[in-house]
Amino acid sequence: MADKIKMSTPLVEMDGDEMTRILWQWIKDILITPYVDLNTEYYDLGLEKRNETNDQITVDSAEATKKYGVAVKCATITPNAARMTEYNLKEMWKSPNGTIRAMLDGTVFRTPILVKGITPYIPSWTKPITIARHAYGDVYKNVEAQVKAGSKAELVVTDADGNETRQTILNFKGDGIIQGLHNCDESIAGFARSCFAYALDCKQDLWFATKDTISKQYDHRFKDIFAEIYENEYKAKFEAAGIEYFYTLIDDAVARVIRSNGGYIWACKNYDGDVMSDMVSTAYGSLAMMTSVLVSPSGVYEYEAAHGTVQRHYYKHLKGEETSTNSVATIFAWSGALRKRGELDQNAALVDYANKLEQATIQTIEDGVMTGDLYLLSSLENKKKVDSKTFLTEINTRLAALMG
Ligand code: NAP
Ligand code: MG
């Protein structure tokens, strides 16, 4: 075989947890290192290491991403009560994705991978719908509390001169709950610019929706900032590219999305994007067939899979049972990151390798070789379900042929 492809700049590698951590290593061993002289700066975001470093490792990995510009991340556990005991945690550490998104202040773009033989649950969705999720604030950076009966809850804002404004949220007659949310104009503007730029990049329409009829200050601010940036910076470019920016109410957007053929970018507020991306990816086939990239306004990229650590499969794997876990989204995280690294470094061989890795992956599924989740969905006559590792070696057979 020809010499391995060299990399001039390190890629930031963020390892993770459970089944995806197993797949991570296999993907590197079977599909990457035979072809690429892999140059990564490695950060172990597995829960044990996060606990050991008091989560400093997560912060360090985000700083490295800012420094080098491109990262690839494995799925990680977001601790809950059960994980506290399972991993004997010092603290209920925050979601690494949340920490990284907050530090990079970017937008997450998620696009389904379409393959022959798998018809979306909504058959009219013949083109991918890309979801752009705002990655900062709202409920993910909230302050909340349980409130006792008889309490008065107020929204108090003290300005830079010390002047206070107060609004009563509620005089609680019984026990209840409150929540304080925020977002920042700068972050919303960054979100808007990422979306407009990405839409121009892919020559696709951009849709955006909020609940501005009910939320006349909060959601309306999102609408206004998008409108202002569009008018001043992007309208002419959109018209020249023959694409549209379209704003509507979130309820109306959901109805229109269902009736559409896909082929556009749907910009969502943070929570809407979290929920809708799971719905859209499931409708297209499988969570494991969804690519995901966080793009910061400064042009930093972090690639990952949209799904979690596939815990149930991991416990089977630990018991020595065979698993059939879909590695496509994790493979596309690697190919996306390596291609972007190749583009930035003018490394044509690396870009070519990344494209062929994706081609070989899709070809494998279209040849009828697939994991259990896709086997249930595929209409191919010659389909065959394989275990996690066989799926990777089957991809490699095709990749080796493409690489010559
Ligand atoms: P999950 O890991 O996405 O898995 C949920 C179920 O979806 C699986 O049990 C499996 O169904 C199916 N599935 C997901 N990915 C699959 C794949 N690649 N191949 C085959 N089937 C797949 O979500 P979860 O169980 O809710 O969460 C597990 C852990 O992941 C949690 O600790 C959570 O915090 C974390 N998480 C991390 C991220 C991230 O890092 N980006 C995102 C979400 C969740 P069957 O069991 O029916 O086969
Ligand atoms: Mg989600």
Tab-separated table of C-alpha atoms and ligand atoms in Angstrom:
chain	number	residue	atom	x	y	z
A	1	MET	CA	0.000	0.000	0.000
A	2	ALA	CA	1.063	3.614	-0.609
A	3	ASP	CA	2.459	5.680	2.237
A	4	LYS	CA	0.003	6.709	4.909
A	5	ILE	CA	-1.573	10.159	4.601
A	6	LYS	CA	0.238	12.723	6.774
A	7	MET	CA	-1.506	15.421	8.825
A	8	SER	CA	0.280	18.745	9.397
A	9	THR	CA	-2.030	20.025	12.163
A	10	PRO	CA	-3.384	17.937	15.029
A	11	LEU	CA	-7.085	17.175	15.183
A	12	VAL	CA	-8.566	17.522	18.674
A	13	GLU	CA	-9.843	14.074	19.664
A	14	MET	CA	-12.419	13.837	22.477
A	15	ASP	CA	-12.970	10.256	23.594
A	16	GLY	CA	-16.197	9.281	25.363
A	17	ASP	CA	-18.182	6.562	27.116
A	18	GLU	CA	-19.765	3.116	26.918
A	19	MET	CA	-20.576	1.497	23.542
A	20	THR	CA	-19.500	4.531	21.544
A	21	ARG	CA	-16.087	4.420	23.262
A	22	ILE	CA	-15.712	0.811	22.069
A	23	LEU	CA	-16.747	1.796	18.530
A	24	TRP	CA	-14.378	4.781	18.665
A	25	GLN	CA	-11.335	2.551	19.098
A	26	TRP	CA	-12.502	0.046	16.475
A	27	ILE	CA	-13.146	2.820	13.921
A	28	LYS	CA	-9.616	4.119	14.434
A	29	ASP	CA	-8.037	0.662	14.267
A	30	ILE	CA	-10.029	-0.722	11.339
A	31	LEU	CA	-10.856	2.302	9.180
A	32	ILE	CA	-8.474	5.154	9.931
A	33	THR	CA	-4.965	4.255	11.070
A	34	PRO	CA	-4.346	1.785	8.185
A	35	TYR	CA	-4.622	4.806	5.826
A	36	VAL	CA	-3.837	7.916	7.853
A	37	ASP	CA	-0.843	8.735	10.002
A	38	LEU	CA	-3.305	10.022	12.562
A	39	ASN	CA	-2.170	13.211	14.286
A	40	THR	CA	-4.511	14.011	17.173
A	41	GLU	CA	-4.328	15.820	20.473
A	42	TYR	CA	-6.165	13.341	22.691
A	43	TYR	CA	-8.598	14.297	25.474
A	44	ASP	CA	-10.340	11.565	27.429
A	45	LEU	CA	-13.844	12.845	28.168
A	46	GLY	CA	-14.880	9.462	29.564
A	47	LEU	CA	-16.779	9.956	32.826
A	48	GLU	CA	-14.011	8.480	34.994
A	49	LYS	CA	-11.456	10.970	33.703
A	50	ARG	CA	-13.911	13.874	34.025
A	51	ASN	CA	-14.521	12.892	37.642
A	52	GLU	CA	-10.804	12.506	38.322
A	53	THR	CA	-9.967	15.958	36.851
A	54	ASN	CA	-13.029	17.720	38.318
A	55	ASP	CA	-14.169	18.150	34.700
A	56	GLN	CA	-11.101	20.265	33.837
A	57	ILE	CA	-10.429	17.868	30.941
A	58	THR	CA	-13.647	19.039	29.239
A	59	VAL	CA	-12.623	22.685	29.537
A	60	ASP	CA	-9.114	21.852	28.257
A	61	SER	CA	-10.525	20.027	25.238
A	62	ALA	CA	-12.694	23.035	24.337
A	63	GLU	CA	-9.676	25.346	24.660
A	64	ALA	CA	-7.681	23.042	22.369
A	65	THR	CA	-10.546	23.156	19.858
A	66	LYS	CA	-10.362	26.962	19.836
A	67	LYS	CA	-6.613	26.714	19.301
A	68	TYR	CA	-6.540	24.161	16.455
A	69	GLY	CA	-9.947	24.849	14.891
A	70	VAL	CA	-11.270	21.290	14.418
A	71	ALA	CA	-12.361	18.595	16.879
A	72	VAL	CA	-14.040	15.194	16.761
A	73	LYS	CA	-16.054	14.050	19.785
A	74	CYS	CA	-17.356	10.687	20.947
A	75	ALA	CA	-20.713	10.488	22.768
A	76	THR	CA	-20.388	10.994	26.516
A	77	ILE	CA	-22.516	10.259	29.564
A	78	THR	CA	-24.390	13.197	31.050
A	79	PRO	CA	-24.492	12.194	34.724
A	80	ASN	CA	-27.804	11.725	36.532
A	81	ALA	CA	-28.602	10.226	39.937
A	82	ALA	CA	-28.040	6.650	38.719
A	83	ARG	CA	-24.615	7.548	37.295
A	84	MET	CA	-23.585	9.137	40.617
A	85	THR	CA	-23.615	5.687	42.227
A	86	GLU	CA	-22.540	3.721	39.156
A	87	TYR	CA	-19.346	5.788	38.775
A	88	ASN	CA	-18.972	6.930	42.387
A	89	LEU	CA	-18.908	10.570	41.266
A	90	LYS	CA	-17.710	13.498	43.364
A	91	GLU	CA	-20.305	15.749	41.735
A	92	MET	CA	-23.056	15.512	39.147
A	93	TRP	CA	-20.817	16.908	36.394
A	94	LYS	CA	-22.489	18.948	33.678
A	95	SER	CA	-23.046	17.671	30.159
A	96	PRO	CA	-19.703	17.940	28.286
A	97	ASN	CA	-21.639	18.960	25.186
A	98	GLY	CA	-23.225	21.790	27.135
A	99	THR	CA	-19.863	22.952	28.481
A	100	ILE	CA	-18.198	22.820	25.048
A	101	ARG	CA	-21.113	24.518	23.295
A	102	ALA	CA	-21.118	27.301	25.871
A	103	MET	CA	-17.367	27.841	25.466
A	104	LEU	CA	-17.457	27.867	21.649
A	105	ASP	CA	-20.835	29.663	21.461
A	106	GLY	CA	-21.580	28.053	18.122
A	107	THR	CA	-24.469	26.578	16.205
A	108	VAL	CA	-25.050	22.841	15.770
A	109	PHE	CA	-26.028	21.652	12.266
A	110	ARG	CA	-27.511	18.151	12.044
A	111	THR	CA	-28.170	16.437	8.729
A	112	PRO	CA	-29.529	12.921	8.164
A	113	ILE	CA	-27.546	10.504	6.007
A	114	LEU	CA	-29.890	9.139	3.342
A	115	VAL	CA	-29.330	5.648	1.944
A	116	LYS	CA	-31.168	3.562	-0.668
A	117	GLY	CA	-33.500	1.023	0.896
A	118	ILE	CA	-34.494	3.150	3.874
A	119	THR	CA	-37.588	5.238	3.299
A	120	PRO	CA	-38.222	7.957	5.867
A	121	TYR	CA	-41.310	7.501	8.073
A	122	ILE	CA	-42.522	10.567	6.211
A	123	PRO	CA	-42.083	9.280	2.664
A	124	SER	CA	-42.326	12.748	1.131
A	125	TRP	CA	-39.043	13.706	2.861
A	126	THR	CA	-36.919	12.819	-0.155
A	127	LYS	CA	-34.229	15.394	0.665
A	128	PRO	CA	-32.455	15.878	4.013
A	129	ILE	CA	-33.703	18.438	6.506
A	130	THR	CA	-30.773	20.058	8.286
A	131	ILE	CA	-31.537	21.266	11.786
A	132	ALA	CA	-29.506	24.210	13.086
A	133	ARG	CA	-29.690	24.289	16.857
A	134	HIS	CA	-28.759	27.417	18.764
A	135	ALA	CA	-26.133	26.165	21.209
A	136	TYR	CA	-26.294	28.787	23.932
A	137	GLY	CA	-28.622	29.690	26.780
A	138	ASP	CA	-32.361	29.338	27.418
A	139	VAL	CA	-33.241	26.313	29.562
A	140	TYR	CA	-29.666	24.958	29.284
A	141	LYS	CA	-28.319	27.895	31.314
A	142	ASN	CA	-31.309	28.339	33.586
A	143	VAL	CA	-31.743	29.228	37.226
A	144	GLU	CA	-34.655	27.461	38.837
A	145	ALA	CA	-36.212	26.794	42.195
A	146	GLN	CA	-39.076	25.136	44.008
A	147	VAL	CA	-41.227	27.720	45.738
A	148	LYS	CA	-43.240	27.327	48.928
A	149	ALA	CA	-46.856	28.420	49.307
A	150	GLY	CA	-47.153	32.078	50.321
A	151	SER	CA	-43.967	33.107	48.479
A	152	LYS	CA	-43.838	36.034	46.100
A	153	ALA	CA	-41.647	35.488	43.047
A	154	GLU	CA	-40.341	38.533	41.202
A	155	LEU	CA	-38.165	39.260	38.193
A	156	VAL	CA	-35.660	41.884	39.364
A	157	VAL	CA	-33.189	43.542	37.012
A	158	THR	CA	-30.529	45.933	38.345
A	159	ASP	CA	-28.964	48.035	35.582
A	160	ALA	CA	-25.375	49.311	35.465
A	161	ASP	CA	-26.374	52.436	37.445
A	162	GLY	CA	-28.020	50.408	40.174
A	163	ASN	CA	-31.612	51.130	39.110
A	164	GLU	CA	-34.004	48.274	39.749
A	165	THR	CA	-37.016	47.170	37.739
A	166	ARG	CA	-39.348	44.611	39.253
A	167	GLN	CA	-42.083	42.464	37.783
A	168	THR	CA	-44.168	40.046	39.785
A	169	ILE	CA	-44.013	36.534	38.408
A	170	LEU	CA	-46.587	35.131	40.827
A	171	ASN	CA	-47.853	35.356	44.363
A	172	PHE	CA	-47.839	31.639	45.134
A	173	LYS	CA	-51.000	30.396	46.885
A	174	GLY	CA	-49.724	26.812	46.865
A	175	ASP	CA	-46.269	25.300	46.374
A	176	GLY	CA	-44.803	25.682	42.907
A	177	ILE	CA	-41.775	26.166	40.676
A	178	ILE	CA	-40.012	29.017	38.905
A	179	GLN	CA	-37.340	29.304	36.274
A	180	GLY	CA	-35.136	32.144	35.038
A	181	LEU	CA	-33.875	32.011	31.458
A	182	HIS	CA	-31.600	34.277	29.503
A	183	ASN	CA	-29.969	34.743	26.161
A	184	CYS	CA	-27.612	37.388	24.791
A	185	ASP	CA	-27.983	39.511	21.649
A	186	GLU	CA	-24.418	38.671	20.658
A	187	SER	CA	-25.057	34.930	20.813
A	188	ILE	CA	-28.337	35.202	18.914
A	189	ALA	CA	-26.579	37.307	16.267
A	190	GLY	CA	-23.793	34.711	16.027
A	191	PHE	CA	-26.444	32.018	15.636
A	192	ALA	CA	-28.171	33.999	12.892
A	193	ARG	CA	-24.937	34.652	11.003
A	194	SER	CA	-23.875	30.969	11.206
A	195	CYS	CA	-27.261	29.961	9.800
A	196	PHE	CA	-27.292	32.499	6.963
A	197	ALA	CA	-23.693	31.640	6.032
A	198	TYR	CA	-24.325	27.887	6.173
A	199	ALA	CA	-27.463	28.267	4.027
A	200	LEU	CA	-25.444	30.152	1.411
A	201	ASP	CA	-22.766	27.472	1.610
A	202	CYS	CA	-25.223	24.642	0.832
A	203	LYS	CA	-27.490	26.798	-1.372
A	204	GLN	CA	-30.540	25.831	0.661
A	205	ASP	CA	-33.445	27.874	2.023
A	206	LEU	CA	-33.330	28.816	5.696
A	207	TRP	CA	-36.395	28.536	7.927
A	208	PHE	CA	-36.584	30.024	11.411
A	209	ALA	CA	-39.404	29.865	13.937
A	210	THR	CA	-40.105	30.914	17.519
A	211	LYS	CA	-43.139	31.475	19.736
A	212	ASP	CA	-43.044	35.264	19.367
A	213	THR	CA	-46.826	35.684	19.639
A	214	ILE	CA	-46.732	34.506	23.265
A	215	SER	CA	-43.197	35.569	24.180
A	216	LYS	CA	-43.343	39.199	23.054
A	217	GLN	CA	-39.972	40.192	24.530
A	218	TYR	CA	-37.874	37.024	24.646
A	219	ASP	CA	-38.750	35.114	21.463
A	220	HIS	CA	-39.558	38.317	19.602
A	221	ARG	CA	-35.984	39.459	20.139
A	222	PHE	CA	-34.742	36.369	18.251
A	223	LYS	CA	-37.091	37.199	15.364
A	224	ASP	CA	-35.951	40.839	15.223
A	225	ILE	CA	-32.239	40.044	15.335
A	226	PHE	CA	-32.585	37.507	12.509
A	227	ALA	CA	-34.630	39.978	10.424
A	228	GLU	CA	-32.153	42.809	10.953
A	229	ILE	CA	-29.080	40.732	10.052
A	230	TYR	CA	-30.849	39.276	7.044
A	231	GLU	CA	-31.883	42.690	5.686
A	232	ASN	CA	-28.496	44.318	6.266
A	233	GLU	CA	-26.040	41.538	5.465
A	234	TYR	CA	-27.565	38.614	3.591
A	235	LYS	CA	-30.662	39.569	1.593
A	236	ALA	CA	-28.774	40.451	-1.593
A	237	LYS	CA	-26.606	37.319	-1.324
A	238	PHE	CA	-29.672	35.109	-0.814
A	239	GLU	CA	-31.411	36.652	-3.837
A	240	ALA	CA	-28.301	36.160	-5.956
A	241	ALA	CA	-28.097	32.514	-4.840
A	242	GLY	CA	-31.823	31.991	-5.504
A	243	ILE	CA	-32.560	30.922	-1.927
A	244	GLU	CA	-35.015	32.250	0.657
A	245	TYR	CA	-35.103	33.186	4.312
A	246	PHE	CA	-38.493	32.325	5.771
A	247	TYR	CA	-39.761	33.178	9.276
A	248	THR	CA	-42.884	31.705	10.809
A	249	LEU	CA	-44.426	30.654	14.157
A	250	ILE	CA	-43.030	27.414	15.601
A	251	ASP	CA	-46.455	25.692	15.399
A	252	ASP	CA	-46.788	26.647	11.744
A	253	ALA	CA	-43.208	25.537	11.061
A	254	VAL	CA	-43.879	22.071	12.475
A	255	ALA	CA	-46.933	21.680	10.244
A	256	ARG	CA	-45.055	22.865	7.154
A	257	VAL	CA	-42.062	20.627	7.871
A	258	ILE	CA	-44.310	17.558	7.929
A	259	ARG	CA	-45.808	18.496	4.530
A	260	SER	CA	-42.437	19.377	2.932
A	261	ASN	CA	-39.986	17.410	0.770
A	262	GLY	CA	-36.956	18.487	2.827
A	263	GLY	CA	-33.900	20.111	1.316
A	264	TYR	CA	-33.690	23.155	3.604
A	265	ILE	CA	-32.131	24.276	6.863
A	266	TRP	CA	-34.446	24.658	9.830
A	267	ALA	CA	-32.976	27.002	12.444
A	268	CYS	CA	-34.255	26.249	15.945
A	269	LYS	CA	-33.855	27.762	19.373
A	270	ASN	CA	-31.809	25.576	21.727
A	271	TYR	CA	-34.632	23.466	23.188
A	272	ASP	CA	-36.596	23.201	19.928
A	273	GLY	CA	-33.414	21.996	18.222
A	274	ASP	CA	-32.750	19.395	20.915
A	275	VAL	CA	-36.235	17.914	20.562
A	276	MET	CA	-36.776	18.377	16.817
A	277	SER	CA	-33.424	16.893	15.850
A	278	ASP	CA	-34.358	13.659	17.644
A	279	MET	CA	-37.739	13.635	15.892
A	280	VAL	CA	-36.292	14.392	12.465
A	281	SER	CA	-33.445	11.866	12.761
A	282	THR	CA	-35.833	9.131	13.893
A	283	ALA	CA	-38.170	9.944	10.999
A	284	TYR	CA	-35.294	9.589	8.540
A	285	GLY	CA	-34.449	6.147	9.895
A	286	SER	CA	-32.180	6.078	12.893
A	287	LEU	CA	-30.514	8.406	15.355
A	288	ALA	CA	-27.327	6.670	14.284
A	289	MET	CA	-27.764	8.095	10.751
A	290	MET	CA	-27.479	11.740	11.805
A	291	THR	CA	-24.354	13.863	11.365
A	292	SER	CA	-23.733	16.724	13.713
A	293	VAL	CA	-21.310	19.642	13.672
A	294	LEU	CA	-20.954	22.613	16.009
A	295	VAL	CA	-19.797	25.712	14.113
A	296	SER	CA	-18.697	28.740	16.121
A	297	PRO	CA	-18.993	32.295	14.748
A	298	SER	CA	-15.168	32.402	14.667
A	299	GLY	CA	-15.079	29.381	12.336
A	300	VAL	CA	-14.227	26.563	14.765
A	301	TYR	CA	-15.731	23.116	14.061
A	302	GLU	CA	-16.571	20.234	16.402
A	303	TYR	CA	-17.941	17.051	14.801
A	304	GLU	CA	-19.884	14.369	16.685
A	305	ALA	CA	-22.682	11.813	16.432
A	306	ALA	CA	-26.194	12.955	17.318
A	307	HIS	CA	-26.956	9.897	19.459
A	308	GLY	CA	-25.811	8.964	22.971
A	309	THR	CA	-23.497	6.281	24.348
A	310	VAL	CA	-25.925	3.401	23.539
A	311	GLN	CA	-25.816	2.140	27.129
A	312	ARG	CA	-28.006	-0.935	26.625
A	313	HIS	CA	-25.690	-2.292	23.919
A	314	TYR	CA	-22.657	-1.598	26.123
A	315	TYR	CA	-24.004	-3.751	28.959
A	316	LYS	CA	-24.535	-6.575	26.441
A	317	HIS	CA	-20.995	-6.064	25.177
A	318	LEU	CA	-19.646	-6.244	28.752
A	319	LYS	CA	-21.439	-9.570	29.237
A	320	GLY	CA	-19.614	-10.866	26.168
A	321	GLU	CA	-22.784	-10.842	24.043
A	322	GLU	CA	-22.708	-9.791	20.412
A	323	THR	CA	-23.944	-6.281	19.611
A	324	SER	CA	-25.114	-4.757	16.368
A	325	THR	CA	-24.525	-1.088	17.052
A	326	ASN	CA	-24.607	1.390	14.195
A	327	SER	CA	-21.330	3.305	13.900
A	328	VAL	CA	-22.285	5.452	10.875
A	329	ALA	CA	-22.760	8.750	12.733
A	330	THR	CA	-19.469	8.278	14.586
A	331	ILE	CA	-17.682	7.410	11.317
A	332	PHE	CA	-19.148	10.551	9.707
A	333	ALA	CA	-17.962	12.602	12.692
A	334	TRP	CA	-14.429	11.399	11.927
A	335	SER	CA	-14.767	11.869	8.158
A	336	GLY	CA	-16.265	15.331	8.619
A	337	ALA	CA	-13.482	16.398	10.972
A	338	LEU	CA	-10.708	14.922	8.808
A	339	ARG	CA	-12.168	16.535	5.658
A	340	LYS	CA	-12.402	19.940	7.368
A	341	ARG	CA	-8.811	19.528	8.669
A	342	GLY	CA	-7.770	18.624	5.107
A	343	GLU	CA	-9.540	21.684	3.646
A	344	LEU	CA	-7.948	24.043	6.173
A	345	ASP	CA	-4.472	22.543	5.656
A	346	GLN	CA	-4.813	22.204	1.854
A	347	ASN	CA	-4.301	18.476	2.303
A	348	ALA	CA	-6.057	17.039	-0.760
A	349	ALA	CA	-5.160	13.438	0.113
A	350	LEU	CA	-6.886	13.743	3.488
A	351	VAL	CA	-10.023	15.260	1.892
A	352	ASP	CA	-10.077	12.454	-0.662
A	353	TYR	CA	-9.721	9.832	2.071
A	354	ALA	CA	-12.590	11.367	4.082
A	355	ASN	CA	-14.870	11.336	1.018
A	356	LYS	CA	-14.007	7.708	0.284
A	357	LEU	CA	-14.628	6.679	3.886
A	358	GLU	CA	-18.170	8.081	3.602
A	359	GLN	CA	-18.665	6.522	0.177
A	360	ALA	CA	-17.553	3.097	1.436
A	361	THR	CA	-19.884	3.381	4.454
A	362	ILE	CA	-22.940	4.190	2.330
A	363	GLN	CA	-22.000	1.569	-0.241
A	364	THR	CA	-21.840	-1.100	2.480
A	365	ILE	CA	-25.419	-0.373	3.580
A	366	GLU	CA	-26.663	-0.128	-0.016
A	367	ASP	CA	-25.018	-3.520	-0.694
A	368	GLY	CA	-27.328	-4.879	2.014
A	369	VAL	CA	-24.818	-5.161	4.872
A	370	MET	CA	-26.111	-3.287	7.936
A	371	THR	CA	-26.590	-3.164	11.701
A	372	GLY	CA	-29.780	-4.246	13.467
A	373	ASP	CA	-31.389	-0.806	13.678
A	374	LEU	CA	-31.195	-0.379	9.889
A	375	TYR	CA	-32.066	-4.025	9.178
A	376	LEU	CA	-35.482	-3.363	10.735
A	377	LEU	CA	-36.031	-0.402	8.410
A	378	SER	CA	-34.438	-1.443	5.132
A	379	SER	CA	-36.525	-2.566	2.186
A	380	LEU	CA	-33.563	-4.172	0.405
A	381	GLU	CA	-34.244	-7.816	-0.520
A	382	ASN	CA	-30.684	-9.016	0.047
A	383	LYS	CA	-30.265	-7.340	3.447
A	384	LYS	CA	-28.112	-8.960	6.093
A	385	LYS	CA	-27.699	-8.015	9.753
A	386	VAL	CA	-24.117	-8.010	11.016
A	387	ASP	CA	-22.471	-7.387	14.378
A	388	SER	CA	-20.782	-4.097	15.288
A	389	LYS	CA	-17.287	-5.155	14.287
A	390	THR	CA	-18.201	-7.027	11.091
A	391	PHE	CA	-19.970	-3.883	9.883
A	392	LEU	CA	-16.655	-2.016	10.182
A	393	THR	CA	-14.597	-4.719	8.472
A	394	GLU	CA	-17.179	-4.807	5.654
A	395	ILE	CA	-16.775	-1.053	5.231
A	396	ASN	CA	-13.031	-1.503	5.183
A	397	THR	CA	-13.219	-4.067	2.363
A	398	ARG	CA	-14.914	-1.407	0.221
A	399	LEU	CA	-12.665	1.404	1.479
A	400	ALA	CA	-9.530	-0.563	0.644
A	401	ALA	CA	-10.823	-1.026	-2.913
A	402	LEU	CA	-11.596	2.706	-3.258
A	403	MET	CA	-8.179	3.644	-1.872
A	404	GLY	CA	-6.518	1.338	-4.428
B	1	NAP	P1	-28.751	6.666	23.186
B	1	NAP	O1	-27.427	6.288	23.667
B	1	NAP	O2	-28.797	7.523	21.978
B	1	NAP	O3	-29.564	5.344	22.933
B	1	NAP	C1	-30.963	5.228	22.973
B	1	NAP	C2	-31.404	4.008	22.156
B	1	NAP	O4	-31.396	4.365	20.775
B	1	NAP	C3	-30.468	2.828	22.254
B	1	NAP	O5	-30.740	2.042	23.381
B	1	NAP	C4	-30.714	2.136	20.942
B	1	NAP	O6	-31.941	1.431	20.939
B	1	NAP	C5	-30.865	3.312	19.997
B	1	NAP	N1	-29.582	3.762	19.447
B	1	NAP	C6	-28.940	4.947	19.661
B	1	NAP	N2	-27.808	5.001	18.989
B	1	NAP	C7	-27.682	3.823	18.339
B	1	NAP	C8	-26.698	3.271	17.491
B	1	NAP	N3	-25.592	3.961	17.178
B	1	NAP	N4	-26.897	2.028	16.995
B	1	NAP	C9	-27.988	1.324	17.302
B	1	NAP	N5	-28.963	1.802	18.110
B	1	NAP	C10	-28.814	3.028	18.619
B	1	NAP	O7	-29.554	7.466	24.315
B	1	NAP	P2	-29.755	7.157	25.871
B	1	NAP	O8	-29.829	5.693	26.105
B	1	NAP	O9	-30.887	8.022	26.246
B	1	NAP	O10	-28.486	7.711	26.574
B	1	NAP	C11	-27.356	6.937	26.953
B	1	NAP	C12	-26.299	7.873	27.471
B	1	NAP	O11	-25.875	8.744	26.433
B	1	NAP	C13	-26.779	8.761	28.598
B	1	NAP	O12	-25.840	8.705	29.673
B	1	NAP	C14	-26.813	10.148	28.007
B	1	NAP	O13	-26.438	11.124	28.935
B	1	NAP	C15	-25.816	10.084	26.901
B	1	NAP	N6	-26.045	10.970	25.752
B	1	NAP	C16	-24.958	11.582	25.204
B	1	NAP	C17	-25.091	12.380	24.091
B	1	NAP	C18	-23.869	13.036	23.513
B	1	NAP	O14	-22.784	12.878	24.044
B	1	NAP	N7	-23.980	13.737	22.432
B	1	NAP	C19	-26.337	12.555	23.485
B	1	NAP	C20	-27.437	11.890	24.049
B	1	NAP	C21	-27.277	11.095	25.176
B	1	NAP	P3	-32.086	-0.117	21.360
B	1	NAP	O15	-31.544	-0.215	22.749
B	1	NAP	O16	-33.547	-0.340	21.255
B	1	NAP	O17	-31.282	-0.940	20.395
B	2	MG	MG	-31.726	15.435	22.527
